[in-house]
Amino acid sequence: MGYLGTAPMLTFPKNIYFESNKSTFIDIEYSSTYGGSGFGIAATYLLGTGRTWNNEIGKLEIYIINKSDLWINNVEIGNSNSAIYQNDNDGHFALLLEDFEPIITDQIFIKLIDYPKFDDPMWGIKSGNFPLSEKKVSENWLRFLTLDQLRKVRNSVFAFHGYGFKSEYLKDYFSSFKWYEKDSDFTESVFNNFEKMNLEKLLEYEESLKIRFDS
């Protein structure tokens, strides 16, 4: 566990023998409680020890599997911003870095939140802090979401304006938010341009993932 900008102080040394002219695969598994990060929580992994290896690491592949109800808000890999991202399966994400050489304090930092990305638990979105009404969402904003989370984000636009959901699942989900109020006079004419663009983008992104996962 760790905090943003601070490398974990606890390390677990491991002796590994690398046989000449052969590939050596290292599988490391450990469990830890989450650390804190602002209003969210964090999972970190100390990466900088790779600096002590002979020659450059070269290629780094990171696989993240999210089976929880937590929302991945961001993933940082040291000071690098050149990772190639791929959504391999629902809740399975991959990051690839070429020609990678870490500094000793580098870490993989995964920032998570236990509330939806469209919500504002401190002020409430009815105060006007509803992101999908104010700007166009980017693929970076969506990239670490599961299909279920994407569906919730898309339908949050309808919930924000009081749509009465026919789906029991969505009805129960949005009824748990204090700001949600059903409006019997709801029409889609209330959507502003950002909301229309975001609904189109979200549906398009959702469908592209479904096709990829089914193929």
mmCIF file of C-alpha atoms in Angstrom:
data_model
loop_
_atom_site.group_PDB
_atom_site.id
_atom_site.type_symbol
_atom_site.label_atom_id
_atom_site.label_comp_id
_atom_site.label_asym_id
_atom_site.label_seq_id
_atom_site.Cartn_x
_atom_site.Cartn_y
_atom_site.Cartn_z
ATOM 1 C CA MET A 1 0.000 0.000 0.000
ATOM 2 C CA GLY A 2 1.138 3.551 -0.452
ATOM 3 C CA TYR A 3 0.279 7.169 -1.076
ATOM 4 C CA LEU A 4 0.485 9.302 -4.186
ATOM 5 C CA GLY A 5 4.022 10.510 -4.730
ATOM 6 C CA THR A 6 5.463 8.340 -1.951
ATOM 7 C CA ALA A 7 7.177 5.035 -2.635
ATOM 8 C CA PRO A 8 6.198 2.233 -0.233
ATOM 9 C CA MET A 9 8.726 1.748 2.568
ATOM 10 C CA LEU A 10 8.128 -1.993 2.895
ATOM 11 C CA THR A 11 9.868 -4.277 0.398
ATOM 12 C CA PHE A 12 10.204 -8.046 0.113
ATOM 13 C CA PRO A 13 13.648 -9.126 -1.204
ATOM 14 C CA LYS A 14 13.674 -12.210 -3.413
ATOM 15 C CA ASN A 15 16.697 -14.052 -4.805
ATOM 16 C CA ILE A 16 16.286 -15.150 -8.417
ATOM 17 C CA TYR A 17 18.755 -17.119 -10.528
ATOM 18 C CA PHE A 18 18.844 -16.176 -14.217
ATOM 19 C CA GLU A 19 20.220 -19.034 -16.307
ATOM 20 C CA SER A 20 22.326 -17.982 -19.287
ATOM 21 C CA ASN A 21 20.636 -17.838 -22.693
ATOM 22 C CA LYS A 22 17.242 -18.767 -21.293
ATOM 23 C CA SER A 23 14.086 -16.825 -20.535
ATOM 24 C CA THR A 24 13.203 -16.589 -16.860
ATOM 25 C CA PHE A 25 9.623 -15.840 -15.891
ATOM 26 C CA ILE A 26 8.925 -14.351 -12.475
ATOM 27 C CA ASP A 27 5.488 -14.667 -10.899
ATOM 28 C CA ILE A 28 4.974 -12.540 -7.785
ATOM 29 C CA GLU A 29 1.742 -12.519 -5.819
ATOM 30 C CA TYR A 30 0.918 -10.726 -2.587
ATOM 31 C CA SER A 31 -2.069 -9.301 -0.742
ATOM 32 C CA SER A 32 -2.284 -5.905 0.889
ATOM 33 C CA THR A 33 -4.823 -3.435 2.188
ATOM 34 C CA TYR A 34 -5.465 -0.325 0.093
ATOM 35 C CA GLY A 35 -3.668 2.902 0.847
ATOM 36 C CA GLY A 36 -5.166 6.395 0.717
ATOM 37 C CA SER A 37 -5.148 8.987 -2.056
ATOM 38 C CA GLY A 38 -7.069 12.208 -1.540
ATOM 39 C CA PHE A 39 -10.752 11.278 -1.399
ATOM 40 C CA GLY A 40 -10.048 7.876 -2.932
ATOM 41 C CA ILE A 41 -7.979 4.790 -2.247
ATOM 42 C CA ALA A 42 -4.891 3.426 -3.927
ATOM 43 C CA ALA A 43 -3.068 0.252 -4.875
ATOM 44 C CA THR A 44 0.654 0.586 -5.494
ATOM 45 C CA TYR A 45 3.513 -1.648 -6.567
ATOM 46 C CA LEU A 46 7.166 -0.657 -6.231
ATOM 47 C CA LEU A 47 8.648 -0.858 -9.708
ATOM 48 C CA GLY A 48 11.942 0.979 -9.316
ATOM 49 C CA THR A 49 13.860 -2.028 -8.017
ATOM 50 C CA GLY A 50 14.102 -3.082 -11.667
ATOM 51 C CA ARG A 51 16.677 -0.309 -11.985
ATOM 52 C CA THR A 52 19.220 -2.596 -10.309
ATOM 53 C CA TRP A 53 18.908 -5.289 -12.994
ATOM 54 C CA ASN A 54 21.720 -5.768 -15.476
ATOM 55 C CA ASN A 55 20.943 -3.927 -18.729
ATOM 56 C CA GLU A 56 17.634 -2.224 -19.475
ATOM 57 C CA ILE A 57 14.309 -3.847 -18.692
ATOM 58 C CA GLY A 58 13.185 -3.075 -22.247
ATOM 59 C CA LYS A 59 9.542 -4.046 -22.519
ATOM 60 C CA LEU A 60 7.145 -3.845 -19.581
ATOM 61 C CA GLU A 61 3.657 -5.366 -19.656
ATOM 62 C CA ILE A 62 1.205 -4.636 -16.847
ATOM 63 C CA TYR A 63 -2.097 -6.476 -16.495
ATOM 64 C CA ILE A 64 -4.823 -5.138 -14.222
ATOM 65 C CA ILE A 65 -7.899 -7.200 -13.367
ATOM 66 C CA ASN A 66 -10.754 -5.447 -11.598
ATOM 67 C CA LYS A 67 -13.371 -7.847 -10.213
ATOM 68 C CA SER A 68 -14.521 -5.443 -7.505
ATOM 69 C CA ASP A 69 -17.162 -2.714 -7.429
ATOM 70 C CA LEU A 70 -14.430 -0.082 -7.216
ATOM 71 C CA TRP A 71 -13.893 2.356 -10.083
ATOM 72 C CA ILE A 72 -10.366 2.775 -11.460
ATOM 73 C CA ASN A 73 -9.869 6.505 -11.763
ATOM 74 C CA ASN A 74 -6.315 6.543 -13.088
ATOM 75 C CA VAL A 75 -3.163 4.453 -13.508
ATOM 76 C CA GLU A 76 0.307 6.000 -13.327
ATOM 77 C CA ILE A 77 3.573 4.217 -14.127
ATOM 78 C CA GLY A 78 6.415 6.254 -12.677
ATOM 79 C CA ASN A 79 6.853 9.401 -14.737
ATOM 80 C CA SER A 80 5.977 7.686 -17.997
ATOM 81 C CA ASN A 81 2.968 8.770 -20.042
ATOM 82 C CA SER A 82 3.750 6.710 -23.138
ATOM 83 C CA ALA A 83 2.055 3.436 -22.208
ATOM 84 C CA ILE A 84 0.024 1.691 -24.901
ATOM 85 C CA TYR A 85 -3.360 0.771 -23.451
ATOM 86 C CA GLN A 86 -5.576 -2.179 -24.326
ATOM 87 C CA ASN A 87 -8.896 -3.377 -22.902
ATOM 88 C CA ASP A 88 -8.465 -7.160 -23.161
ATOM 89 C CA ASN A 89 -11.727 -8.315 -21.608
ATOM 90 C CA ASP A 90 -14.404 -7.002 -19.310
ATOM 91 C CA GLY A 91 -12.492 -5.747 -16.268
ATOM 92 C CA HIS A 92 -9.140 -6.904 -17.720
ATOM 93 C CA PHE A 93 -6.770 -4.117 -18.769
ATOM 94 C CA ALA A 94 -3.250 -4.198 -20.202
ATOM 95 C CA LEU A 95 -0.558 -1.512 -20.380
ATOM 96 C CA LEU A 96 2.570 -1.884 -22.505
ATOM 97 C CA LEU A 97 5.750 0.190 -22.272
ATOM 98 C CA GLU A 98 8.617 -0.157 -24.756
ATOM 99 C CA ASP A 99 12.244 0.824 -24.002
ATOM 100 C CA PHE A 100 11.365 1.240 -20.347
ATOM 101 C CA GLU A 101 13.969 1.994 -17.687
ATOM 102 C CA PRO A 102 12.609 3.034 -14.254
ATOM 103 C CA ILE A 103 14.207 5.222 -11.624
ATOM 104 C CA ILE A 104 14.584 3.616 -8.203
ATOM 105 C CA THR A 105 11.501 5.306 -6.677
ATOM 106 C CA ASP A 106 9.117 4.506 -9.559
ATOM 107 C CA GLN A 107 5.919 2.692 -8.742
ATOM 108 C CA ILE A 108 2.744 1.541 -10.424
ATOM 109 C CA PHE A 109 0.027 3.650 -8.852
ATOM 110 C CA ILE A 110 -3.631 2.708 -9.318
ATOM 111 C CA LYS A 111 -6.077 5.287 -8.005
ATOM 112 C CA LEU A 112 -9.510 3.883 -7.207
ATOM 113 C CA ILE A 113 -12.753 5.380 -5.967
ATOM 114 C CA ASP A 114 -15.668 3.640 -4.282
ATOM 115 C CA TYR A 115 -18.213 5.985 -5.852
ATOM 116 C CA PRO A 116 -19.080 6.399 -9.565
ATOM 117 C CA LYS A 117 -17.010 8.731 -11.714
ATOM 118 C CA PHE A 118 -20.119 10.739 -12.556
ATOM 119 C CA ASP A 119 -21.020 11.389 -8.905
ATOM 120 C CA ASP A 120 -19.841 14.043 -6.461
ATOM 121 C CA PRO A 121 -20.256 12.567 -2.967
ATOM 122 C CA MET A 122 -19.130 15.747 -1.237
ATOM 123 C CA TRP A 123 -21.388 18.329 -2.883
ATOM 124 C CA GLY A 124 -23.880 16.231 -4.842
ATOM 125 C CA ILE A 125 -24.265 16.535 -8.597
ATOM 126 C CA LYS A 126 -27.478 18.558 -8.358
ATOM 127 C CA SER A 127 -25.245 21.438 -7.313
ATOM 128 C CA GLY A 128 -24.162 21.534 -10.948
ATOM 129 C CA ASN A 129 -21.068 19.337 -10.738
ATOM 130 C CA PHE A 130 -22.239 16.796 -13.296
ATOM 131 C CA PRO A 131 -19.252 16.134 -15.604
ATOM 132 C CA LEU A 132 -21.230 14.740 -18.532
ATOM 133 C CA SER A 133 -23.190 17.997 -18.808
ATOM 134 C CA GLU A 134 -20.141 20.243 -18.791
ATOM 135 C CA LYS A 135 -17.568 18.704 -21.128
ATOM 136 C CA LYS A 136 -17.038 15.991 -23.694
ATOM 137 C CA VAL A 137 -15.724 12.794 -22.130
ATOM 138 C CA SER A 138 -12.428 11.460 -23.451
ATOM 139 C CA GLU A 139 -11.457 7.852 -24.030
ATOM 140 C CA ASN A 140 -8.887 8.284 -21.237
ATOM 141 C CA TRP A 141 -11.788 9.027 -18.867
ATOM 142 C CA LEU A 142 -13.530 5.804 -19.926
ATOM 143 C CA ARG A 143 -10.671 3.405 -20.499
ATOM 144 C CA PHE A 144 -10.553 1.631 -17.121
ATOM 145 C CA LEU A 145 -14.301 1.104 -16.751
ATOM 146 C CA THR A 146 -16.052 -2.262 -16.894
ATOM 147 C CA LEU A 147 -19.069 -2.759 -19.172
ATOM 148 C CA ASP A 148 -21.383 -2.505 -16.176
ATOM 149 C CA GLN A 149 -19.759 0.771 -15.118
ATOM 150 C CA LEU A 150 -20.000 2.143 -18.664
ATOM 151 C CA ARG A 151 -23.702 1.309 -18.710
ATOM 152 C CA LYS A 152 -24.155 3.178 -15.428
ATOM 153 C CA VAL A 153 -22.232 6.207 -16.703
ATOM 154 C CA ARG A 154 -24.342 6.354 -19.871
ATOM 155 C CA ASN A 155 -27.602 6.062 -17.936
ATOM 156 C CA SER A 156 -26.474 8.652 -15.393
ATOM 157 C CA VAL A 157 -27.287 11.302 -18.023
ATOM 158 C CA PHE A 158 -30.900 10.107 -18.014
ATOM 159 C CA ALA A 159 -30.950 9.834 -14.209
ATOM 160 C CA PHE A 160 -29.619 13.377 -13.840
ATOM 161 C CA HIS A 161 -32.734 14.644 -15.630
ATOM 162 C CA GLY A 162 -35.166 12.393 -13.758
ATOM 163 C CA TYR A 163 -35.833 9.613 -16.261
ATOM 164 C CA GLY A 164 -37.999 6.816 -14.835
ATOM 165 C CA PHE A 165 -36.094 3.597 -15.530
ATOM 166 C CA LYS A 166 -37.911 0.492 -16.731
ATOM 167 C CA SER A 167 -34.952 -1.709 -15.812
ATOM 168 C CA GLU A 168 -35.278 -2.779 -12.163
ATOM 169 C CA TYR A 169 -31.497 -2.980 -11.936
ATOM 170 C CA LEU A 170 -31.006 0.646 -13.017
ATOM 171 C CA LYS A 171 -34.031 1.845 -11.054
ATOM 172 C CA ASP A 172 -32.659 0.327 -7.833
ATOM 173 C CA TYR A 173 -29.161 1.579 -8.574
ATOM 174 C CA PHE A 174 -30.022 5.230 -9.198
ATOM 175 C CA SER A 175 -32.639 5.318 -6.438
ATOM 176 C CA SER A 176 -29.748 4.882 -4.002
ATOM 177 C CA PHE A 177 -28.495 8.395 -4.869
ATOM 178 C CA LYS A 178 -30.020 11.277 -2.911
ATOM 179 C CA TRP A 179 -29.943 13.546 -5.957
ATOM 180 C CA TYR A 180 -32.061 11.239 -8.141
ATOM 181 C CA GLU A 181 -35.681 12.345 -8.470
ATOM 182 C CA LYS A 182 -38.053 10.852 -11.010
ATOM 183 C CA ASP A 183 -39.614 13.432 -13.329
ATOM 184 C CA SER A 184 -42.854 12.232 -14.937
ATOM 185 C CA ASP A 185 -42.497 15.019 -17.547
ATOM 186 C CA PHE A 186 -39.037 13.881 -18.672
ATOM 187 C CA THR A 187 -38.185 14.238 -22.379
ATOM 188 C CA GLU A 188 -34.843 13.918 -24.137
ATOM 189 C CA SER A 189 -35.217 17.498 -25.342
ATOM 190 C CA VAL A 190 -33.658 18.602 -22.026
ATOM 191 C CA PHE A 191 -30.248 17.188 -23.022
ATOM 192 C CA ASN A 192 -27.645 19.831 -23.833
ATOM 193 C CA ASN A 193 -25.051 19.407 -26.597
ATOM 194 C CA PHE A 194 -22.420 17.913 -24.288
ATOM 195 C CA GLU A 195 -24.884 15.337 -23.005
ATOM 196 C CA LYS A 196 -25.920 14.364 -26.537
ATOM 197 C CA MET A 197 -22.291 13.992 -27.644
ATOM 198 C CA ASN A 198 -21.420 11.993 -24.539
ATOM 199 C CA LEU A 199 -24.367 9.629 -24.931
ATOM 200 C CA GLU A 200 -23.312 8.936 -28.508
ATOM 201 C CA LYS A 201 -19.660 8.457 -27.493
ATOM 202 C CA LEU A 202 -20.538 6.164 -24.579
ATOM 203 C CA LEU A 203 -22.849 3.953 -26.610
ATOM 204 C CA GLU A 204 -20.283 3.721 -29.410
ATOM 205 C CA TYR A 205 -17.494 2.846 -26.966
ATOM 206 C CA GLU A 206 -19.667 0.293 -25.150
ATOM 207 C CA GLU A 207 -20.665 -1.459 -28.369
ATOM 208 C CA SER A 208 -17.071 -1.573 -29.648
ATOM 209 C CA LEU A 209 -15.975 -3.321 -26.442
ATOM 210 C CA LYS A 210 -18.810 -5.851 -26.643
ATOM 211 C CA ILE A 211 -17.782 -6.729 -30.207
ATOM 212 C CA ARG A 212 -14.126 -7.080 -29.156
ATOM 213 C CA PHE A 213 -14.941 -9.242 -26.130
ATOM 214 C CA ASP A 214 -17.239 -11.513 -28.166
ATOM 215 C CA SER A 215 -14.742 -12.045 -30.973
#
